[in-house]
C-alpha cells in the first residue's frame, strides 16, 4: 500500500475513533444518568459540540490548508499558533461558561461549571488532530484519539449509576489528559523552534471567518429544517427521517474525513487537473459507497431492522431509497467542496449559504406535496443541486498561475 493510501486509511480510522468517542459518551451518560440528569448532560454536550465545530471551522480548516512541507519553519509556526489560539480562546470561553454555571441553579449550573473547567483540555486535544493533518502524520492523530477513546470509556464505566451531570462532564473532560499529553509529545519534534503569533487570527479577512459562517449556515439550516418539519409534520414523520439518516452514520465518518483531512492529501496533486482528477475519483468512490450502503439497508430483513430502530423501522425503511440517493450525491458534493477548498477557498461560502437554504425549502415543500417521502426526496434533490453547482464552479475555475511559495500569514489571510 502506498504512503498516500496509508495516510488516507489512518485519517478515516482517526475520524471513526473520534466519532465513536462522541457516540459512546452519550450512550454511557444515558445509562448512568436519570432522565433529568441526562437532559442536563445533553444540554452541556450540545454546547460543547457547537464550540467544537466553531473551533474546527475557525482554526482547524485553515490549518489543514497550509501548503508548506512538513519540517518547514512556517508550518511549525502555524501549528504552534493554532494551538495557542485554541488554548487562549477556549480558556476565555471556559471562564464565561464557568461563570454561567455559578449563576444557574442546581445540577444544570454544576454541569456548565464543569464544562467551563475542562473546555481547554478537550478543545486542545481535538485541535491536535488538525496539526497532525497539516503535518501529514494522521497516524499520530490516530494514536492520540484511540487513547482518548479508551480513557473516556474506562473513566465513565467506573462511575456509579445515578451520577449527576456535573460529575460526568468533569470525568469526561479530565479523561482527555492522557491523550492530550501523548499528542503534545508526538507533536513537539515537528514544531520545536517555531514562532507563535496570534495576530493573524484576529485580523479582518482571516479565512477562518468565512468557514465559521459556513458552519453556522450549514448547522443552522439543518436545525431549521428539523424545527420546520416538526411544526407541520407528525412526530412519526420526524422520527422516520431521523431514523433513516441515523442508519447512514458510518458514511458521515467518511464525509467528515474528506472535509477535515482531505486538503493536505489532495493539495499535493499537480495543478488543477491533478486535483480535480483525484477528487473526482474520491467523489465517485463515495457516491458508489453511499448507493451500496443504501441498498444493503433496504435489503435488511424486518427483524434486523427492528433490532436497529425498533418501532421506527417500518416508517424509516420506506425512506431508504431517497436517503440512499441523498448520500450518494452527497459524496459527489463533498468532493466538489473539497476541490474548491484546495483551489479557491473563498468559493465555498456562497454555495453553502444558497444550497443549504434551498435544501430547507425543498424539504418543507416536498412534505407539503407528498408527505414524509416527499421531504426525503426533497433533501436528496437539494444535495444533488449542491453537488452539481459545486462541480460547475470547479469547472469554471481558471488554472492557477505558478507563484512563489506563500507565507503562513498569507495563507491564513487569503
CSV table of C-alpha atoms in Angstrom, one decimal:
chain,number,residue,atom,x,y,z
A,1,UNK,CA,0.0,0.0,0.0
A,2,UNK,CA,1.4,3.5,-0.9
A,3,UNK,CA,2.2,6.1,1.6
A,4,UNK,CA,-0.8,8.2,0.4
A,5,UNK,CA,-3.1,5.3,0.8
A,6,UNK,CA,-1.9,4.6,4.3
A,7,UNK,CA,-2.4,8.3,5.2
A,8,UNK,CA,-6.0,8.1,3.9
A,9,UNK,CA,-6.7,5.0,5.9
A,10,UNK,CA,-5.3,6.5,9.0
A,11,UNK,CA,-7.4,9.6,8.5
A,12,UNK,CA,-10.6,7.6,8.2
A,13,UNK,CA,-9.7,5.5,11.2
A,14,UNK,CA,-9.0,8.6,13.2
A,15,UNK,CA,-12.3,10.2,12.3
A,16,UNK,CA,-14.0,6.9,13.2
A,17,UNK,CA,-12.3,6.9,16.6
A,18,UNK,CA,-13.4,10.5,17.2
A,19,UNK,CA,-17.0,9.8,16.1
A,20,UNK,CA,-17.1,6.6,18.3
A,21,UNK,CA,-15.9,8.6,21.3
A,22,UNK,CA,-18.8,11.1,20.9
A,23,UNK,CA,-21.4,8.3,20.4
A,24,UNK,CA,-20.2,6.2,23.3
A,25,UNK,CA,-20.0,9.2,25.7
A,26,UNK,CA,-23.7,9.9,25.1
A,27,UNK,CA,-24.6,6.2,25.4
A,28,UNK,CA,-22.7,5.7,28.6
A,29,UNK,CA,-24.0,9.0,30.1
A,30,UNK,CA,-27.6,8.0,29.3
A,31,UNK,CA,-27.1,4.6,31.0
A,32,UNK,CA,-25.6,6.2,34.1
A,33,UNK,CA,-27.9,9.2,34.5
A,34,UNK,CA,-31.5,9.7,35.5
A,35,UNK,CA,-33.8,11.2,32.8
A,36,UNK,CA,-33.3,14.7,34.3
A,37,UNK,CA,-29.5,14.2,34.7
A,38,UNK,CA,-29.2,13.1,31.1
A,39,UNK,CA,-31.2,16.1,29.9
A,40,UNK,CA,-28.6,18.3,31.7
A,41,UNK,CA,-25.7,16.4,30.3
A,42,UNK,CA,-27.2,16.6,26.8
A,43,UNK,CA,-27.6,20.3,27.0
A,44,UNK,CA,-24.0,20.8,28.0
A,45,UNK,CA,-22.8,18.3,25.4
A,46,UNK,CA,-24.7,20.2,22.7
A,47,UNK,CA,-23.0,23.4,23.8
A,48,UNK,CA,-19.6,21.6,23.6
A,49,UNK,CA,-20.4,20.2,20.1
A,50,UNK,CA,-21.2,23.7,18.8
A,51,UNK,CA,-18.0,25.1,20.3
A,52,UNK,CA,-16.0,22.2,18.8
A,53,UNK,CA,-17.5,22.9,15.4
A,54,UNK,CA,-16.7,26.6,15.6
A,55,UNK,CA,-13.1,25.8,16.6
A,56,UNK,CA,-12.8,23.3,13.8
A,57,UNK,CA,-14.0,25.9,11.3
A,58,UNK,CA,-12.0,28.9,12.6
A,59,UNK,CA,-8.7,27.2,13.3
A,60,UNK,CA,-8.7,23.6,12.0
A,61,UNK,CA,-9.9,24.2,8.5
A,62,UNK,CA,-7.4,26.9,7.8
A,63,UNK,CA,-4.6,24.9,9.3
A,64,UNK,CA,-5.2,21.9,7.0
A,65,UNK,CA,-5.0,24.2,4.0
A,66,UNK,CA,-1.4,25.1,4.8
A,67,UNK,CA,0.8,24.2,1.8
A,68,UNK,CA,4.2,24.2,3.4
A,69,UNK,CA,6.2,20.9,3.6
A,70,UNK,CA,6.4,19.1,6.9
A,71,UNK,CA,9.5,20.2,8.7
A,72,UNK,CA,9.3,23.8,7.5
A,73,UNK,CA,9.5,26.6,10.0
A,74,UNK,CA,6.3,28.2,8.6
A,75,UNK,CA,4.3,25.1,9.1
A,76,UNK,CA,5.7,24.6,12.6
A,77,UNK,CA,4.7,28.2,13.4
A,78,UNK,CA,1.2,27.6,12.1
A,79,UNK,CA,0.7,24.6,14.3
A,80,UNK,CA,2.1,26.3,17.4
A,81,UNK,CA,0.0,29.4,16.7
A,82,UNK,CA,-3.2,27.4,16.0
A,83,UNK,CA,-2.9,25.5,19.3
A,84,UNK,CA,-2.0,28.7,21.2
A,85,UNK,CA,-5.1,30.4,19.9
A,86,UNK,CA,-7.3,27.4,20.7
A,87,UNK,CA,-5.9,27.4,24.2
A,88,UNK,CA,-6.4,31.1,24.8
A,89,UNK,CA,-9.9,31.2,23.2
A,90,UNK,CA,-11.1,28.1,25.0
A,91,UNK,CA,-9.8,29.4,28.3
A,92,UNK,CA,-11.8,32.6,27.8
A,93,UNK,CA,-15.0,30.8,26.7
A,94,UNK,CA,-14.5,28.3,29.5
A,95,UNK,CA,-14.4,31.2,32.0
A,96,UNK,CA,-17.7,32.5,30.7
A,97,UNK,CA,-19.3,29.1,30.9
A,98,UNK,CA,-18.0,28.6,34.5
A,99,UNK,CA,-19.5,32.0,35.5
A,100,UNK,CA,-22.7,31.0,33.8
A,101,UNK,CA,-22.6,27.7,35.8
A,102,UNK,CA,-22.3,29.7,39.0
A,103,UNK,CA,-25.3,31.8,38.2
A,104,UNK,CA,-27.6,28.9,37.1
A,105,UNK,CA,-29.4,26.9,39.8
A,106,UNK,CA,-29.0,23.3,40.7
A,107,UNK,CA,-27.5,20.4,38.7
A,108,UNK,CA,-27.6,22.4,35.4
A,109,UNK,CA,-25.3,25.1,36.9
A,110,UNK,CA,-22.8,22.5,38.1
A,111,UNK,CA,-22.7,20.8,34.7
A,112,UNK,CA,-21.9,24.1,32.9
A,113,UNK,CA,-19.3,24.9,35.6
A,114,UNK,CA,-17.7,21.6,34.9
A,115,UNK,CA,-17.7,22.2,31.1
A,116,UNK,CA,-16.0,25.6,31.7
A,117,UNK,CA,-13.3,24.0,33.7
A,118,UNK,CA,-12.5,21.2,31.2
A,119,UNK,CA,-13.1,23.0,27.9
A,120,UNK,CA,-9.5,23.9,27.2
A,121,UNK,CA,-8.4,20.3,27.7
A,122,UNK,CA,-10.9,18.8,25.3
A,123,UNK,CA,-10.6,21.5,22.6
A,124,UNK,CA,-6.8,21.4,22.7
A,125,UNK,CA,-6.8,17.6,22.4
A,126,UNK,CA,-9.1,17.8,19.4
A,127,UNK,CA,-7.1,20.6,17.8
A,128,UNK,CA,-4.0,18.4,17.7
A,129,UNK,CA,-5.8,16.3,15.0
A,130,UNK,CA,-5.6,19.3,12.6
A,131,UNK,CA,-1.9,19.9,13.4
A,132,UNK,CA,-1.1,16.3,12.5
A,133,UNK,CA,-3.2,16.5,9.4
A,134,UNK,CA,-1.3,19.6,8.2
A,135,UNK,CA,2.0,17.8,9.1
A,136,UNK,CA,0.8,14.8,7.0
A,137,UNK,CA,1.1,12.5,10.0
A,138,UNK,CA,-2.5,11.2,10.6
A,139,UNK,CA,-1.1,8.1,12.3
A,140,UNK,CA,-0.1,10.2,15.2
A,141,UNK,CA,-3.6,11.7,15.5
A,142,UNK,CA,-5.0,8.2,15.4
A,143,UNK,CA,-2.7,7.1,18.3
A,144,UNK,CA,-3.9,10.0,20.4
A,145,UNK,CA,-7.6,9.7,19.6
A,146,UNK,CA,-7.5,5.9,20.2
A,147,UNK,CA,-6.1,6.6,23.6
A,148,UNK,CA,-8.8,9.2,24.2
A,149,UNK,CA,-11.5,6.7,23.3
A,150,UNK,CA,-10.0,4.1,25.7
A,151,UNK,CA,-9.6,6.6,28.5
A,152,UNK,CA,-13.1,8.2,28.3
A,153,UNK,CA,-14.9,4.8,28.1
A,154,UNK,CA,-12.9,3.4,31.0
A,155,UNK,CA,-13.5,6.5,33.1
A,156,UNK,CA,-17.2,6.6,32.5
A,157,UNK,CA,-17.6,2.9,33.1
A,158,UNK,CA,-16.1,3.4,36.6
A,159,UNK,CA,-18.7,6.0,37.6
A,160,UNK,CA,-21.6,4.8,39.8
A,161,UNK,CA,-25.2,4.7,38.4
A,162,UNK,CA,-27.1,7.9,39.1
A,163,UNK,CA,-24.0,10.1,38.8
A,164,UNK,CA,-25.0,13.8,38.4
A,165,UNK,CA,-24.3,15.5,35.1
A,166,UNK,CA,-21.6,17.8,36.6
A,167,UNK,CA,-19.6,14.8,37.7
A,168,UNK,CA,-19.9,13.0,34.3
A,169,UNK,CA,-18.9,16.2,32.5
A,170,UNK,CA,-15.8,16.6,34.7
A,171,UNK,CA,-14.8,13.0,34.3
A,172,UNK,CA,-15.3,13.1,30.6
A,173,UNK,CA,-13.1,16.2,30.3
A,174,UNK,CA,-10.3,15.2,32.6
A,175,UNK,CA,-10.0,11.8,30.8
A,176,UNK,CA,-8.7,13.8,27.8
A,177,UNK,CA,-5.4,14.5,29.7
A,178,UNK,CA,-3.5,11.3,28.7
A,179,UNK,CA,-4.4,11.7,25.0
A,180,UNK,CA,-3.5,15.4,25.2
A,181,UNK,CA,-0.2,14.6,26.8
A,182,UNK,CA,0.6,11.9,24.2
A,183,UNK,CA,-0.4,14.2,21.3
A,184,UNK,CA,1.8,17.1,22.5
A,185,UNK,CA,4.7,14.7,23.0
A,186,UNK,CA,4.2,13.4,19.4
A,187,UNK,CA,3.8,16.9,18.1
A,188,UNK,CA,6.8,18.5,19.8
A,189,UNK,CA,9.6,17.3,17.5
A,190,UNK,CA,7.7,18.8,14.5
A,191,UNK,CA,7.1,22.2,15.9
A,192,UNK,CA,10.2,22.8,18.1
A,193,UNK,CA,11.7,26.2,17.4
A,194,UNK,CA,8.6,27.5,15.6
A,195,UNK,CA,7.3,31.0,16.4
A,196,UNK,CA,3.9,31.7,17.9
A,197,UNK,CA,1.8,34.5,16.6
A,198,UNK,CA,-1.9,35.0,17.4
A,199,UNK,CA,-2.3,38.2,15.4
A,200,UNK,CA,-3.4,36.6,12.1
A,201,UNK,CA,-6.4,35.0,13.8
A,202,UNK,CA,-7.7,38.5,14.9
A,203,UNK,CA,-7.3,40.2,11.5
A,204,UNK,CA,-10.2,41.2,9.4
A,205,UNK,CA,-10.4,38.9,6.3
A,206,UNK,CA,-8.9,35.9,8.1
A,207,UNK,CA,-10.1,32.9,6.1
A,208,UNK,CA,-11.5,31.1,9.2
A,209,UNK,CA,-14.1,33.8,9.5
A,210,UNK,CA,-15.7,32.6,6.2
A,211,UNK,CA,-15.6,29.0,7.4
A,212,UNK,CA,-17.3,29.9,10.6
A,213,UNK,CA,-20.2,31.5,8.6
A,214,UNK,CA,-20.4,28.3,6.5
A,215,UNK,CA,-20.5,26.2,9.7
A,216,UNK,CA,-23.2,28.4,11.2
A,217,UNK,CA,-25.3,28.4,8.0
A,218,UNK,CA,-25.0,24.6,7.5
A,219,UNK,CA,-25.9,23.7,11.0
A,220,UNK,CA,-28.5,26.5,11.4
A,221,UNK,CA,-30.3,25.4,8.2
A,222,UNK,CA,-30.4,21.7,9.3
A,223,UNK,CA,-31.8,22.7,12.7
A,224,UNK,CA,-34.3,25.0,10.9
A,225,UNK,CA,-35.4,22.1,8.7
A,226,UNK,CA,-36.0,19.8,11.7
A,227,UNK,CA,-37.9,22.6,13.5
A,228,UNK,CA,-39.9,23.4,10.5
A,229,UNK,CA,-40.8,19.8,9.8
A,230,UNK,CA,-41.8,19.4,13.5
A,231,UNK,CA,-44.2,22.3,13.2
A,232,UNK,CA,-46.0,20.8,10.1
A,233,UNK,CA,-45.4,17.1,10.4
A,234,UNK,CA,-46.4,14.4,12.8
A,235,UNK,CA,-43.8,13.0,15.3
A,236,UNK,CA,-43.7,9.8,13.3
A,237,UNK,CA,-42.6,11.7,10.2
A,238,UNK,CA,-39.8,13.4,12.1
A,239,UNK,CA,-38.7,10.2,13.7
A,240,UNK,CA,-38.7,8.3,10.4
A,241,UNK,CA,-36.5,10.9,8.8
A,242,UNK,CA,-34.1,10.9,11.7
A,243,UNK,CA,-34.1,7.2,11.9
A,244,UNK,CA,-33.3,6.8,8.2
A,245,UNK,CA,-30.5,9.3,8.5
A,246,UNK,CA,-29.0,7.7,11.6
A,247,UNK,CA,-28.5,4.4,9.6
A,248,UNK,CA,-26.1,6.3,7.4
A,249,UNK,CA,-23.9,7.3,10.3
A,250,UNK,CA,-20.8,5.4,9.0
A,251,UNK,CA,-20.9,7.4,5.8
A,252,UNK,CA,-20.8,10.6,7.8
A,253,UNK,CA,-17.5,9.4,9.1
A,254,UNK,CA,-16.1,9.2,5.6
A,255,UNK,CA,-17.5,12.6,4.6
A,256,UNK,CA,-16.1,14.3,7.7
A,257,UNK,CA,-12.7,12.7,7.0
A,258,UNK,CA,-12.7,14.0,3.4
A,259,UNK,CA,-13.7,17.5,4.6
A,260,UNK,CA,-11.3,17.7,7.6
A,261,UNK,CA,-8.2,15.8,6.4
A,262,UNK,CA,-8.5,15.7,2.6
A,263,UNK,CA,-6.9,19.1,1.8
A,264,UNK,CA,-3.3,18.1,2.7
A,265,UNK,CA,-3.6,14.9,0.7
A,266,UNK,CA,-5.3,16.5,-2.3
A,267,UNK,CA,-3.1,19.6,-2.2
A,268,UNK,CA,-0.1,17.5,-3.2
A,269,UNK,CA,-1.6,16.7,-6.6
A,270,UNK,CA,0.0,18.6,-9.5
A,271,UNK,CA,-2.1,21.6,-10.7
A,272,UNK,CA,-5.8,21.9,-11.2
A,273,UNK,CA,-6.1,18.9,-13.4
A,274,UNK,CA,-4.4,16.6,-10.9
A,275,UNK,CA,-6.5,17.9,-8.0
A,276,UNK,CA,-9.8,17.5,-10.0
A,277,UNK,CA,-8.8,14.0,-11.2
A,278,UNK,CA,-8.1,12.9,-7.6
A,279,UNK,CA,-11.2,14.5,-6.0
A,280,UNK,CA,-13.4,13.2,-8.9
A,281,UNK,CA,-12.2,9.7,-8.2
A,282,UNK,CA,-12.9,10.2,-4.5
A,283,UNK,CA,-16.3,11.5,-5.2
A,284,UNK,CA,-17.2,8.6,-7.4
A,285,UNK,CA,-16.0,6.2,-4.7
A,286,UNK,CA,-18.0,7.9,-2.0
A,287,UNK,CA,-21.1,8.0,-4.3
A,288,UNK,CA,-20.9,4.3,-5.0
A,289,UNK,CA,-20.4,3.6,-1.3
A,290,UNK,CA,-23.5,5.6,-0.4
A,291,UNK,CA,-25.6,3.8,-3.0
A,292,UNK,CA,-24.3,0.4,-1.9
A,293,UNK,CA,-24.9,1.2,1.8
A,294,UNK,CA,-28.4,2.2,1.0
A,295,UNK,CA,-29.0,-1.0,-1.0
A,296,UNK,CA,-27.7,-3.1,1.9
A,297,UNK,CA,-30.0,-1.3,4.4
A,298,UNK,CA,-33.0,-1.6,2.1
A,299,UNK,CA,-32.4,-5.4,1.8
A,300,UNK,CA,-32.3,-5.9,5.5
A,301,UNK,CA,-34.9,-8.3,6.9
A,302,UNK,CA,-37.5,-6.6,9.0
A,303,UNK,CA,-36.3,-8.5,12.1
A,304,UNK,CA,-32.9,-7.0,11.8
A,305,UNK,CA,-34.3,-3.6,11.1
A,306,UNK,CA,-36.4,-3.6,14.2
A,307,UNK,CA,-33.3,-4.5,16.2
A,308,UNK,CA,-31.7,-1.3,14.9
A,309,UNK,CA,-34.6,1.1,15.1
A,310,UNK,CA,-37.4,-0.6,17.0
A,311,UNK,CA,-40.9,0.5,16.0
A,312,UNK,CA,-39.4,3.3,13.9
A,313,UNK,CA,-38.0,0.8,11.4
A,314,UNK,CA,-41.1,0.4,9.3
A,315,UNK,CA,-41.5,4.1,8.6
A,316,UNK,CA,-37.8,4.7,8.2
A,317,UNK,CA,-37.4,1.7,5.8
A,318,UNK,CA,-39.8,3.4,3.3
A,319,UNK,CA,-37.4,6.4,3.1
A,320,UNK,CA,-34.2,4.4,2.5
A,321,UNK,CA,-34.3,4.8,-1.3
A,322,UNK,CA,-34.5,8.6,-1.0
A,323,UNK,CA,-31.9,8.8,1.8
A,324,UNK,CA,-29.6,6.4,-0.1
A,325,UNK,CA,-29.8,8.7,-3.2
A,326,UNK,CA,-29.2,11.7,-1.0
A,327,UNK,CA,-26.0,10.2,0.5
A,328,UNK,CA,-24.8,9.1,-2.9
A,329,UNK,CA,-25.0,12.6,-4.3
A,330,UNK,CA,-23.6,14.0,-1.0
A,331,UNK,CA,-20.4,12.0,-1.8
A,332,UNK,CA,-20.1,13.9,-5.0
A,333,UNK,CA,-20.9,17.2,-3.4
A,334,UNK,CA,-18.4,16.7,-0.5
A,335,UNK,CA,-15.6,16.2,-3.0
A,336,UNK,CA,-16.7,19.2,-5.1
A,337,UNK,CA,-16.4,21.4,-1.9
A,338,UNK,CA,-13.1,19.7,-1.1
A,339,UNK,CA,-11.8,20.7,-4.6
A,340,UNK,CA,-12.8,24.3,-4.1
A,341,UNK,CA,-11.3,24.4,-0.6
A,342,UNK,CA,-7.9,23.4,-2.2
A,343,UNK,CA,-8.1,25.5,-5.3
A,344,UNK,CA,-10.1,28.6,-4.2
A,345,UNK,CA,-11.3,28.5,-0.5
A,346,UNK,CA,-13.4,31.7,-0.9
A,347,UNK,CA,-15.6,30.0,-3.4
A,348,UNK,CA,-17.4,27.7,-0.9
A,349,UNK,CA,-19.3,30.2,1.2
A,350,UNK,CA,-21.9,31.2,-1.3
A,351,UNK,CA,-22.5,27.6,-2.3
A,352,UNK,CA,-23.1,26.6,1.3
A,353,UNK,CA,-25.5,29.5,2.0
A,354,UNK,CA,-27.6,29.2,-1.1
A,355,UNK,CA,-27.9,25.4,-1.3
A,356,UNK,CA,-28.3,24.9,2.5
A,357,UNK,CA,-31.3,27.2,2.4
A,358,UNK,CA,-32.6,25.6,-0.8
A,359,UNK,CA,-32.5,22.1,0.9
A,360,UNK,CA,-34.7,23.5,3.7
A,361,UNK,CA,-37.2,24.8,1.1
A,362,UNK,CA,-37.2,21.5,-0.8
A,363,UNK,CA,-37.6,19.5,2.4
A,364,UNK,CA,-40.7,21.5,3.5
A,365,UNK,CA,-42.1,21.8,0.0
A,366,UNK,CA,-41.7,18.1,-0.5
A,367,UNK,CA,-43.5,17.3,2.7
A,368,UNK,CA,-46.3,19.7,1.8
A,369,UNK,CA,-46.8,17.9,-1.6
A,370,UNK,CA,-46.1,14.3,-0.9
A,371,UNK,CA,-45.7,13.8,2.8
A,372,UNK,CA,-42.6,12.4,4.6
A,373,UNK,CA,-41.4,10.6,1.4
A,374,UNK,CA,-41.5,13.9,-0.4
A,375,UNK,CA,-39.5,15.5,2.4
A,376,UNK,CA,-36.8,12.8,2.0
A,377,UNK,CA,-36.7,13.2,-1.8
A,378,UNK,CA,-36.6,17.0,-1.3
A,379,UNK,CA,-33.4,16.6,0.7
A,380,UNK,CA,-32.0,14.3,-2.0
A,381,UNK,CA,-32.8,16.9,-4.7
A,382,UNK,CA,-31.2,19.6,-2.6
A,383,UNK,CA,-28.0,17.6,-2.2
A,384,UNK,CA,-27.9,16.8,-5.9
A,385,UNK,CA,-28.3,20.5,-6.8
A,386,UNK,CA,-25.5,21.4,-4.4
A,387,UNK,CA,-23.2,18.8,-5.9
A,388,UNK,CA,-24.0,19.9,-9.5
A,389,UNK,CA,-23.4,23.6,-8.6
A,390,UNK,CA,-20.1,22.7,-6.8
A,391,UNK,CA,-18.7,20.8,-9.8
A,392,UNK,CA,-19.8,23.5,-12.2
A,393,UNK,CA,-18.0,26.1,-10.1
A,394,UNK,CA,-14.9,23.8,-10.2
A,395,UNK,CA,-15.1,23.6,-14.0
A,396,UNK,CA,-15.2,27.4,-14.2
A,397,UNK,CA,-12.1,27.9,-12.1
A,398,UNK,CA,-9.1,29.1,-14.1
A,399,UNK,CA,-5.9,27.1,-13.9
A,400,UNK,CA,-3.7,28.6,-11.2
A,401,UNK,CA,-0.7,30.6,-12.2
A,402,UNK,CA,2.7,29.5,-11.0
A,403,UNK,CA,3.5,31.6,-7.9
A,404,UNK,CA,6.2,31.8,-5.3
A,405,UNK,CA,5.6,29.9,-2.0
A,406,UNK,CA,3.2,31.8,0.2
A,407,UNK,CA,4.0,32.6,3.7
A,408,UNK,CA,1.9,31.1,6.5
A,409,UNK,CA,0.3,34.5,7.2
A,410,UNK,CA,-0.6,35.0,3.6
A,411,UNK,CA,-2.3,31.6,3.5
A,412,UNK,CA,-4.4,32.5,6.6
A,413,UNK,CA,-5.3,35.9,5.3
A,414,UNK,CA,-6.2,34.7,1.8
